[in-house]
Amino acid sequence: MADEQPPWSGKTVSHYEVLEKLGGGGMGVVYKARDLRLDRFAALKFLSPHLGDSAEARQRFIHEAKAASALDHPNIGAIYEIGETDDGHLFLCLAFYDGETLKSRLERGPLKIEEAIDCACQIAAGLARAHAQGIVHRDVKPANLLVSRGQVKIVDFGLAKLASQTRLTQAGHAMGTSGYMSPEQLRGQEVDRRTDVWALGVVLYEMITGRPPFQGDSPAAIGHALLFVDPEPMTALRTGVPLELDRIVFKALAKDPADRYQHVDEIPVDLRAVRRASGSAPGMTATTLAAPVPLMPGVPPAAATSAPPRPRHRWRTAVLLAVVFLAVAGATAWTERLLARRSPPPLTTFRSFSVGSSGVTRARFTPDGKSFVYDASAGTDPTRIFLARSEDLSSPIVLQPGALASVSSKGEMAILLQDNPNLPNGLPGTLARVPLLGGGPRKLLRDVVAADWAPDGSGLAVLRWSGGGSSLEFPIGSVLSKMTGAGELRFSPDGKRIAFLDRPVQGDTRGSVAIVDLEGKKRILSDGWWAITGLAWAPGGEEIWFTASKDDNWTYGLHAVDLQGRVRTLFNVPSDLEILDISRTGEALVQRTEWNLEAFTWSAGQAGMREIGWIGSSFPVDISPDGRTVLLSYQGVGSGANYSVHLRPIDGSPAVNLGEGAAQGFSPDGKWVAALLYGPPARLVLYATDLGGETKSLPLPFPVSYARWFPDGRRFALTGEEPGGTSRCYELSVTGGRPKPIGPQGVGCGVLAQSPVSPDGKWLVVTTGPEALLSPLAGGPFRKLPAYWPWELFVRWHSNGREVFLVNTKPPWKIILGDVTTGERRLWKDLAIPERLGVVFPSTSVLSPDGTSGIQSFNRIHSVLYLVNGLR
């Protein structure tokens, strides 16, 4: 839209009498005027103010206008004068042509093929002259092409280049007109004469078909089509179009400039050849290729054009044709039934796309289903969002930093941003919306875990983290459901309900597939899954597809559940699998991830760090008070439905299995190990560390995520959730009984920490969102932990009771000792590991109470995306 300008009609500007407004656009407004000196009509173009909003911009404008005015050619609109009004408005005086723009002409329908070819040859001739003078137009489009008495005039030379150097591009948008820009323009790359070749191809296509080759309901959708979608052949849209004309236009519209015509004057040579062929003999067109085939074998094609039968035989002909038609129809139906019985079902095909040593959080198809967007983080690099074309996976395009949340039907992304770009994926971030193909993000909401657009693109449903769990909100601020763990959410195609992964335990992937309608009525469709990850609606909205494992054998399957809760399995694989999205045509996007847990140990007197290997998917949880033994929790084949508990000497000697459960920690005296059995029924089990010793089992009245010992060894700090409530911190005696709340609703205690309770038993460290807080166990208000930086990992209290151990979440990984009173921070240990490629997150940090020995584990991953067709 043009910048605001005063009306000029009826005024006298310099020696021009302004008569009437002819039109306007982003470059300015055009008026018909009379030259009072030469007594002739002229066109005055008053430029948008931003094109000359500085002395430098005015000088550029004058330079470009001078160059354009030197282009003396019948197919280029003449520039008479550069002027300026008394109040500083720049204007161009142009030759006035009594005609109309090509845009106006095309509003009445496409041109005749001969007429379109002639116009294209004229446009090419004008562009060739400009290119010979080193001038590229950059904005060839029907609105900049005047048709007067059969002659085409190109106008607005030089203005596109001028605009590209001003504030039109400062908002993150490429200069040009949506639908006519070349791919290199859209990407903000340097352009040359081949950009005008592309635009001429677009204009020729529109002159012949009556519509632009790249279409969409938003500039982002048009831009996506322009970058990745081949236009429909003109021969499919209009009969009688020579096939050679399709070849010419498609060569001009090659996405890579190197594959286009290299000089615009090559195009008229080919166009004239098409015109000669169509004028002297029947050209090869889509119509001739679709000539009718005779009904009866042996009947020559000429029979189709022979004279009609005499009147007295017409009834016989009609009867014969009816018999033939019925016979052919019957045979066709019988053949189709036979083939339906004998034909094998369609094959399921997989095409892989490796993202290397990177972790993918989410991927979504674009609205047309021909491309997809995904985010990836290569360990030490910030997370970025990429765009890949389904037909060509070799060259993904970097869109921008951030983690992907969703892509709307209107071509807009919802993304998650971190104030600190070095934070890993999966943490709550700031929700923002941003155009798919360019523009700055507009921030909406903090502490968001996941989000999904409504089908019509009008709003976003979100999972918002509140410290003790997540709330599912739509619209934002209206809570439909609450959950303890964080999962995915997806709108149904009809927009009437939202599917989500309901995980009852923080940090655990067990859970259910649930739906909630827009009134807040929730239903569990399928539960009891050992691990459940991705989620997507099938195109018809009758099923929800999800990836999950039913037991601990790590056999993941792609499953489908309908709205009545009936589950079926599409396929299984013996590794981690996650469904990311399904296109409207049923193509699925899934991810397979290979995880490798690596751990390094250190101790007093040991030089550097030593790598120690675990078995399967075990991970360290705690170190004994004497610093010699590691407590492991093992998740793998044979560990049962509740993980398993192992002890292993820190020197790497073989591990010993204590029993079932998710390990929680050593007692302060080292004689007991606590483990959680998530149930049902839920229990807290105590294993004696002297092998073959006693085992105690404490029943739990509600699900508990974590249990940590108090320093006195007689109590536990639990993070749990009572029915109808949210996550909360509780105290439980080692003798059992009913857990007693020790904190407010919505705040858990010591998630992933070894020792959240201070050595004197007076303070509890809790984490909520990006903050760590000190909670007085005797009651009273929270206060911030001053030494804590957002999204560090709080590990444990130091045995001196004044400091806490903290670990940062991205390289360079270091252990920091922070004073809880003064906020002073000092380096305790530099966690230098040999090679960091593919390391995405420090899995766990465990330390002895005095920090003289410890273990740091890391997840190293490799992800592969698959495009899957033929799933039923």
Coordinates of C-alpha atoms in Angstrom, one line a residue, residues 175-626:
M175 CA 11.4 -6.5 -2.3
G176 CA 9.0 -7.5 -5.0
T177 CA 5.4 -8.3 -5.7
S178 CA 4.0 -11.6 -4.2
G179 CA 3.6 -14.1 -7.0
Y180 CA 6.0 -12.5 -9.5
M181 CA 9.2 -12.5 -7.4
S182 CA 11.9 -14.9 -8.3
P183 CA 13.1 -17.5 -5.8
E184 CA 16.3 -15.6 -5.3
Q185 CA 14.4 -12.4 -4.6
L186 CA 12.3 -14.1 -2.0
R187 CA 15.4 -15.4 -0.3
G188 CA 16.9 -12.0 -0.2
Q189 CA 19.8 -13.0 -2.5
E190 CA 21.5 -10.9 -5.1
V191 CA 19.6 -10.7 -8.4
D192 CA 20.5 -10.3 -12.0
R193 CA 18.8 -10.2 -15.4
R194 CA 17.5 -13.8 -14.9
T195 CA 15.1 -12.4 -12.3
D196 CA 13.4 -10.5 -15.2
V197 CA 13.4 -13.8 -17.2
W198 CA 11.5 -15.4 -14.4
A199 CA 8.9 -12.6 -14.1
L200 CA 8.4 -12.7 -17.9
G201 CA 7.6 -16.4 -17.6
V202 CA 5.0 -15.7 -14.9
V203 CA 3.4 -13.0 -17.0
L204 CA 3.3 -15.2 -20.1
Y205 CA 1.7 -18.0 -18.0
E206 CA -1.0 -15.6 -16.7
M207 CA -1.7 -14.1 -20.2
I208 CA -2.4 -17.6 -21.5
T209 CA -4.3 -19.2 -18.6
G210 CA -5.8 -16.1 -17.0
R211 CA -4.3 -16.9 -13.6
P212 CA -0.8 -16.6 -12.0
P213 CA 1.2 -19.8 -11.8
F214 CA 1.8 -19.5 -8.0
Q215 CA -1.3 -19.1 -5.9
G216 CA -2.2 -19.2 -2.2
D217 CA -4.5 -17.5 0.3
S218 CA -1.7 -15.5 1.9
P219 CA 1.7 -14.1 0.8
A220 CA 3.4 -16.8 2.8
A221 CA 1.5 -19.5 1.0
I222 CA 2.3 -17.9 -2.4
G223 CA 5.9 -17.7 -1.4
H224 CA 6.0 -21.3 -0.4
A225 CA 4.5 -22.3 -3.8
L226 CA 7.0 -20.1 -5.6
L227 CA 9.9 -21.8 -3.9
F228 CA 8.8 -25.4 -3.9
V229 CA 5.8 -26.1 -6.1
D230 CA 5.9 -26.5 -9.9
P231 CA 2.9 -24.8 -11.5
E232 CA 0.2 -26.8 -13.3
P233 CA 1.0 -27.1 -17.0
M234 CA -0.9 -24.6 -19.2
T235 CA -1.9 -27.5 -21.4
A236 CA -4.0 -28.8 -18.5
L237 CA -5.8 -25.5 -18.0
R238 CA -6.6 -24.5 -21.6
T239 CA -7.1 -26.5 -24.7
G240 CA -5.1 -25.8 -27.8
V241 CA -2.0 -24.7 -26.0
P242 CA 1.1 -26.0 -27.8
L243 CA 3.3 -28.3 -25.7
E244 CA 6.3 -26.3 -26.8
L245 CA 4.8 -23.3 -25.1
D246 CA 4.7 -25.2 -21.8
R247 CA 8.4 -26.0 -22.3
I248 CA 9.3 -22.4 -22.9
V249 CA 7.4 -21.1 -19.8
F250 CA 8.7 -23.8 -17.5
K251 CA 12.3 -23.1 -18.6
A252 CA 11.8 -19.4 -17.7
L253 CA 10.3 -20.5 -14.4
A254 CA 13.2 -22.8 -13.3
K255 CA 13.8 -22.4 -9.6
D256 CA 17.6 -22.3 -10.1
P257 CA 18.6 -19.3 -12.2
A258 CA 21.3 -21.5 -13.9
D259 CA 18.5 -23.6 -15.4
R260 CA 16.6 -20.7 -16.9
Y261 CA 17.1 -18.8 -20.2
Q262 CA 20.3 -16.9 -19.5
H263 CA 19.3 -14.0 -21.8
V264 CA 15.8 -12.7 -22.2
D265 CA 16.2 -12.2 -26.0
E266 CA 16.4 -16.0 -26.3
I267 CA 12.8 -16.3 -25.4
P268 CA 11.3 -14.5 -28.5
V269 CA 13.3 -16.9 -30.7
D270 CA 11.5 -19.9 -29.3
L271 CA 8.2 -18.1 -29.2
R272 CA 8.3 -17.2 -32.8
A273 CA 9.1 -20.8 -33.7
V274 CA 5.9 -21.8 -31.8
R275 CA 3.9 -19.2 -33.7
R276 CA 5.2 -20.3 -37.1
A277 CA 4.4 -23.9 -36.3
S278 CA 0.9 -23.1 -35.1
G279 CA 0.3 -21.0 -38.2
S280 CA 1.4 -23.5 -40.9
A281 CA 0.4 -26.9 -39.5
P282 CA -1.5 -28.4 -36.6
G283 CA 0.8 -28.1 -33.7
M284 CA 1.1 -30.8 -31.0
T285 CA -1.2 -29.8 -28.2
A286 CA -2.8 -31.5 -25.2
T287 CA -6.0 -31.9 -27.3
T288 CA -4.2 -33.8 -30.1
L289 CA -2.5 -36.1 -27.5
A290 CA -6.0 -36.9 -26.1
A291 CA -7.6 -38.0 -29.4
P292 CA -10.4 -40.5 -29.0
V293 CA -9.6 -44.2 -29.3
P294 CA -12.0 -46.3 -31.5
L295 CA -14.5 -48.4 -29.5
M296 CA -14.1 -51.5 -31.7
P297 CA -10.8 -53.1 -32.6
G298 CA -9.9 -52.9 -36.2
V299 CA -12.0 -49.8 -36.9
P300 CA -9.7 -47.1 -38.3
P301 CA -9.5 -43.7 -36.6
A302 CA -11.0 -42.1 -39.8
A303 CA -14.3 -43.8 -38.9
A304 CA -14.7 -41.3 -36.2
T305 CA -14.9 -38.5 -38.7
S306 CA -16.8 -40.2 -41.5
A307 CA -20.2 -38.9 -42.6
P308 CA -23.2 -39.7 -40.4
P309 CA -25.4 -42.7 -41.4
R310 CA -28.5 -42.1 -43.5
P311 CA -31.7 -41.3 -41.5
R312 CA -33.3 -44.7 -42.1
H313 CA -30.4 -46.5 -40.4
R314 CA -30.1 -44.2 -37.4
W315 CA -32.2 -46.5 -35.1
R316 CA -30.0 -49.5 -36.0
T317 CA -26.9 -47.4 -35.2
A318 CA -28.4 -46.3 -31.9
V319 CA -29.2 -49.9 -31.0
L320 CA -25.7 -51.1 -32.0
L321 CA -24.0 -48.4 -30.0
A322 CA -26.2 -49.2 -27.0
V323 CA -25.3 -52.8 -27.2
V324 CA -21.6 -52.0 -27.5
F325 CA -21.7 -49.6 -24.6
L326 CA -23.4 -52.1 -22.3
A327 CA -21.0 -54.8 -23.3
V328 CA -18.0 -52.5 -22.7
A329 CA -19.4 -51.3 -19.4
G330 CA -20.1 -54.8 -18.2
A331 CA -16.7 -56.0 -19.2
T332 CA -15.1 -53.1 -17.5
A333 CA -17.0 -53.7 -14.3
W334 CA -16.2 -57.4 -14.3
T335 CA -12.5 -56.6 -14.9
E336 CA -12.4 -54.1 -12.1
R337 CA -13.9 -56.6 -9.7
L338 CA -11.4 -59.2 -10.8
L339 CA -8.5 -56.8 -10.4
A340 CA -9.8 -55.7 -7.0
R341 CA -9.7 -59.3 -5.8
R342 CA -6.3 -60.1 -7.3
S343 CA -4.4 -56.8 -6.9
P344 CA -2.2 -56.7 -3.8
P345 CA -2.8 -53.9 -1.3
P346 CA -0.8 -50.7 -1.8
L347 CA 2.8 -50.8 -0.6
T348 CA 3.9 -48.7 2.3
T349 CA 7.0 -46.7 1.3
F350 CA 9.6 -45.0 3.5
R351 CA 11.9 -42.2 2.3
S352 CA 14.6 -41.3 4.8
F353 CA 16.0 -37.8 5.6
S354 CA 19.0 -37.8 8.0
V355 CA 19.4 -34.7 10.1
G356 CA 22.7 -36.0 11.4
S357 CA 23.8 -35.5 15.0
S358 CA 20.9 -33.4 15.8
G359 CA 17.8 -33.6 17.8
V360 CA 14.4 -32.8 16.2
T361 CA 11.7 -31.6 18.5
R362 CA 8.8 -31.1 16.1
A363 CA 8.1 -31.2 12.3
R364 CA 5.0 -30.1 10.5
F365 CA 3.8 -30.2 6.9
T366 CA 3.1 -26.9 5.2
P367 CA -0.5 -26.2 4.1
D368 CA -0.1 -27.7 0.7
G369 CA 1.5 -30.9 2.1
K370 CA 4.4 -30.7 -0.4
S371 CA 7.0 -29.4 2.1
F372 CA 7.6 -29.6 5.8
V373 CA 9.2 -27.5 8.5
Y374 CA 11.2 -28.9 11.3
D375 CA 13.6 -27.7 14.0
A376 CA 17.0 -29.2 14.9
S377 CA 19.8 -28.5 17.2
A378 CA 23.2 -29.9 16.5
G379 CA 24.4 -30.1 20.1
T380 CA 26.4 -27.0 20.6
D381 CA 24.5 -24.9 18.1
P382 CA 21.3 -23.0 18.9
T383 CA 18.0 -24.6 17.7
R384 CA 17.0 -23.5 14.2
I385 CA 14.0 -24.0 12.0
F386 CA 14.4 -25.5 8.6
L387 CA 12.1 -25.9 5.5
A388 CA 12.5 -28.9 3.3
R389 CA 10.7 -29.9 0.1
S390 CA 9.1 -33.4 0.2
E391 CA 10.2 -34.1 -3.4
D392 CA 13.8 -33.0 -2.8
L393 CA 15.1 -33.6 0.7
S394 CA 18.7 -32.7 -0.2
S395 CA 18.7 -28.9 0.4
P396 CA 16.7 -27.7 3.4
I397 CA 16.5 -24.0 3.9
V398 CA 17.2 -22.3 7.2
L399 CA 14.3 -20.1 8.2
Q400 CA 15.2 -18.7 11.6
P401 CA 16.3 -19.5 15.1
G402 CA 13.8 -21.0 17.5
A403 CA 11.9 -24.3 18.2
L404 CA 8.9 -25.1 16.1
A405 CA 5.5 -25.5 17.7
S406 CA 3.0 -25.5 14.9
V407 CA 2.2 -24.3 11.3
S408 CA -1.2 -22.8 10.5
S409 CA -3.4 -23.4 7.5
K410 CA -2.6 -19.8 6.6
G411 CA 1.1 -20.3 6.4
E412 CA 2.1 -18.9 9.7
M413 CA 4.3 -20.6 12.3
A414 CA 4.0 -20.7 16.1
I415 CA 7.5 -21.0 17.5
L416 CA 9.1 -21.1 21.0
L417 CA 11.9 -18.7 21.8
Q418 CA 14.3 -18.8 24.7
D419 CA 15.8 -15.6 26.2
N420 CA 19.0 -17.6 26.3
P421 CA 19.5 -19.2 22.9
N422 CA 21.9 -21.7 24.4
L423 CA 19.1 -23.4 26.3
P424 CA 18.1 -26.9 25.0
N425 CA 14.9 -28.0 23.3
G426 CA 12.0 -29.2 25.4
L427 CA 12.1 -26.4 28.0
P428 CA 9.2 -24.0 28.4
G429 CA 9.8 -20.9 26.2
T430 CA 8.1 -17.8 24.9
L431 CA 5.4 -18.5 22.3
A432 CA 5.6 -16.3 19.3
R433 CA 4.0 -16.2 15.8
V434 CA 5.9 -15.5 12.7
P435 CA 5.3 -15.7 8.9
L436 CA 6.5 -18.9 7.4
L437 CA 8.7 -17.3 4.9
G438 CA 10.0 -14.1 6.5
G439 CA 9.3 -11.5 9.1
G440 CA 10.1 -10.9 12.8
P441 CA 8.4 -13.0 15.5
R442 CA 5.6 -11.4 17.6
K443 CA 5.8 -12.7 21.2
L444 CA 2.6 -13.8 22.8
L445 CA 3.0 -15.8 26.0
R446 CA 5.7 -17.1 28.4
D447 CA 6.3 -20.6 29.9
V448 CA 4.8 -22.5 26.9
V449 CA 5.7 -26.1 26.4
A450 CA 3.6 -26.8 23.3
A451 CA 1.1 -25.1 21.0
D452 CA -1.1 -25.9 18.0
W453 CA -3.1 -23.7 15.7
A454 CA -6.8 -24.1 15.3
P455 CA -7.7 -25.5 11.8
D456 CA -8.8 -22.1 10.5
G457 CA -5.6 -20.5 11.8
S458 CA -7.6 -18.1 14.0
G459 CA -6.0 -19.0 17.4
L460 CA -3.6 -21.2 19.3
A461 CA -4.2 -23.9 21.9
V462 CA -1.3 -24.0 24.4
L463 CA 0.3 -26.2 27.1
R464 CA 1.5 -23.7 29.7
W465 CA 4.0 -24.8 32.4
S466 CA 3.2 -23.6 35.9
G467 CA 6.0 -25.3 37.9
G468 CA 4.0 -28.2 39.2
G469 CA 2.4 -29.2 35.9
S470 CA 0.9 -28.0 32.7
S471 CA -2.5 -26.4 31.8
L472 CA -4.1 -26.9 28.4
E473 CA -5.6 -23.6 27.4
F474 CA -7.9 -22.6 24.5
P475 CA -8.3 -19.8 23.9
I476 CA -5.2 -18.7 25.8
G477 CA -6.2 -18.1 29.4
S478 CA -9.1 -20.5 29.4
V479 CA -8.0 -23.8 31.0
L480 CA -9.6 -26.9 29.5
S481 CA -7.5 -29.5 31.3
K482 CA -4.5 -29.8 33.7
M483 CA -1.8 -32.5 33.8
T484 CA 1.4 -33.2 35.7
G485 CA 3.7 -34.1 32.9
A486 CA 4.1 -32.3 29.6
G487 CA 3.1 -33.8 26.3
E488 CA 1.9 -32.9 22.8
L489 CA -1.5 -31.4 21.8
R490 CA -3.2 -31.4 18.4
F491 CA -6.5 -29.8 17.2
S492 CA -8.9 -32.1 15.4
P493 CA -9.5 -31.3 11.7
D494 CA -13.0 -30.0 12.5
G495 CA -11.7 -27.8 15.4
K496 CA -14.2 -29.3 17.9
R497 CA -11.7 -31.1 20.2
I498 CA -8.1 -31.3 21.1
A499 CA -6.1 -34.5 21.5
F500 CA -3.2 -34.5 24.0
L501 CA -0.7 -36.9 25.7
D502 CA -1.7 -37.1 29.3
R503 CA 1.4 -38.0 31.4
P504 CA 0.9 -38.4 35.1
V505 CA 4.5 -38.3 36.1
Q506 CA 6.9 -35.4 35.5
G507 CA 10.0 -36.4 33.4
D508 CA 8.4 -39.7 32.4
T509 CA 7.0 -40.6 29.0
R510 CA 4.3 -43.0 30.3
G511 CA 0.8 -41.9 29.7
S512 CA -2.4 -41.9 27.8
V513 CA -4.0 -40.5 24.7
A514 CA -6.8 -38.2 25.8
I515 CA -9.2 -35.7 24.1
V516 CA -11.0 -32.7 25.5
D517 CA -13.7 -30.7 23.9
L518 CA -13.9 -26.9 23.9
E519 CA -16.2 -27.1 27.0
G520 CA -13.5 -28.9 29.0
K521 CA -15.0 -32.4 28.9
K522 CA -12.1 -34.8 28.9
R523 CA -12.0 -38.5 27.9
I524 CA -9.1 -41.0 28.0
L525 CA -9.1 -42.9 24.7
S526 CA -6.2 -45.3 25.4
D527 CA -4.0 -45.7 28.5
G528 CA -1.4 -47.9 30.1
W529 CA 1.4 -47.1 27.7
W530 CA 4.9 -47.6 28.9
A531 CA 6.2 -44.8 26.7
I532 CA 4.2 -42.5 24.5
T533 CA 5.5 -39.8 22.3
G534 CA 4.1 -38.3 19.1
L535 CA 0.5 -37.4 18.2
A536 CA -1.4 -36.5 15.0
W537 CA -4.9 -36.7 13.7
A538 CA -5.6 -38.8 10.6
P539 CA -6.9 -36.6 7.8
G540 CA -10.6 -37.5 8.2
G541 CA -10.6 -36.8 12.0
E542 CA -11.9 -40.3 12.8
E543 CA -8.6 -41.5 14.3
I544 CA -5.6 -40.2 16.3
W545 CA -2.3 -41.7 15.4
F546 CA 0.4 -41.9 18.1
T547 CA 3.7 -43.7 18.7
A548 CA 4.2 -45.7 21.9
S549 CA 5.6 -48.8 23.5
K550 CA 3.3 -51.1 25.5
D551 CA 6.1 -52.7 27.6
D552 CA 9.7 -52.3 28.5
N553 CA 11.1 -54.1 25.4
W554 CA 11.6 -50.8 23.5
T555 CA 9.5 -52.0 20.6
Y556 CA 7.8 -48.8 19.5
G557 CA 4.7 -48.9 17.3
L558 CA 2.7 -46.5 15.3
H559 CA -0.8 -47.0 16.6
A560 CA -4.2 -45.5 15.8
V561 CA -7.1 -45.0 18.2
D562 CA -10.6 -43.9 17.2
L563 CA -13.0 -41.8 19.2
Q564 CA -14.6 -44.9 20.7
G565 CA -11.2 -46.0 22.1
R566 CA -10.5 -48.9 19.6
V567 CA -6.8 -49.3 19.0
R568 CA -5.1 -50.8 16.0
T569 CA -1.4 -51.0 15.1
L570 CA 0.0 -49.8 11.8
F571 CA 3.6 -51.0 12.3
N572 CA 6.3 -51.7 14.9
V573 CA 10.0 -51.0 15.0
P574 CA 12.6 -52.1 17.6
S575 CA 13.8 -48.5 18.4
D576 CA 12.5 -45.1 19.5
L577 CA 9.9 -43.8 17.1
E578 CA 7.8 -40.6 17.0
I579 CA 5.1 -39.5 14.7
L580 CA 5.4 -35.8 14.0
D581 CA 2.6 -35.0 11.5
I582 CA 0.2 -36.3 8.9
S583 CA -0.6 -34.4 5.7
R584 CA -4.1 -33.9 4.3
T585 CA -3.3 -36.6 1.7
G586 CA -2.3 -39.1 4.4
E587 CA 1.5 -38.9 4.1
A588 CA 3.1 -39.4 7.5
L589 CA 6.2 -37.7 8.9
V590 CA 7.9 -39.9 11.5
Q591 CA 11.2 -39.7 13.4
R592 CA 13.5 -42.5 14.5
T593 CA 16.1 -41.5 17.1
E594 CA 19.1 -43.4 18.2
W595 CA 20.1 -42.4 21.8
N596 CA 23.5 -43.1 23.3
L597 CA 24.0 -42.3 26.9
E598 CA 27.6 -41.5 27.8
A599 CA 28.9 -40.9 31.3
F600 CA 32.2 -39.6 32.8
T601 CA 33.4 -39.8 36.3
W602 CA 35.9 -38.0 38.4
S603 CA 37.2 -38.2 42.0
A604 CA 39.7 -36.5 44.2
G605 CA 43.2 -37.2 43.1
Q606 CA 42.0 -38.3 39.6
A607 CA 43.4 -36.4 36.7
G608 CA 40.7 -35.3 34.3
M609 CA 37.5 -37.3 33.6
R610 CA 37.2 -41.0 32.9
E611 CA 34.5 -42.4 30.7
I612 CA 32.4 -45.2 32.2
G613 CA 29.9 -47.3 30.2
W614 CA 26.5 -48.2 31.3
I615 CA 24.4 -51.1 30.3
G616 CA 21.4 -50.4 28.0
S617 CA 19.5 -47.4 29.0
S618 CA 20.6 -47.1 32.6
F619 CA 21.4 -43.7 34.1
P620 CA 23.1 -42.5 37.3
V621 CA 20.9 -41.2 40.1
D622 CA 23.1 -40.8 43.2
I623 CA 26.5 -41.5 44.7
S624 CA 26.9 -43.1 48.1
P625 CA 28.1 -40.8 50.9
D626 CA 31.6 -42.3 50.7

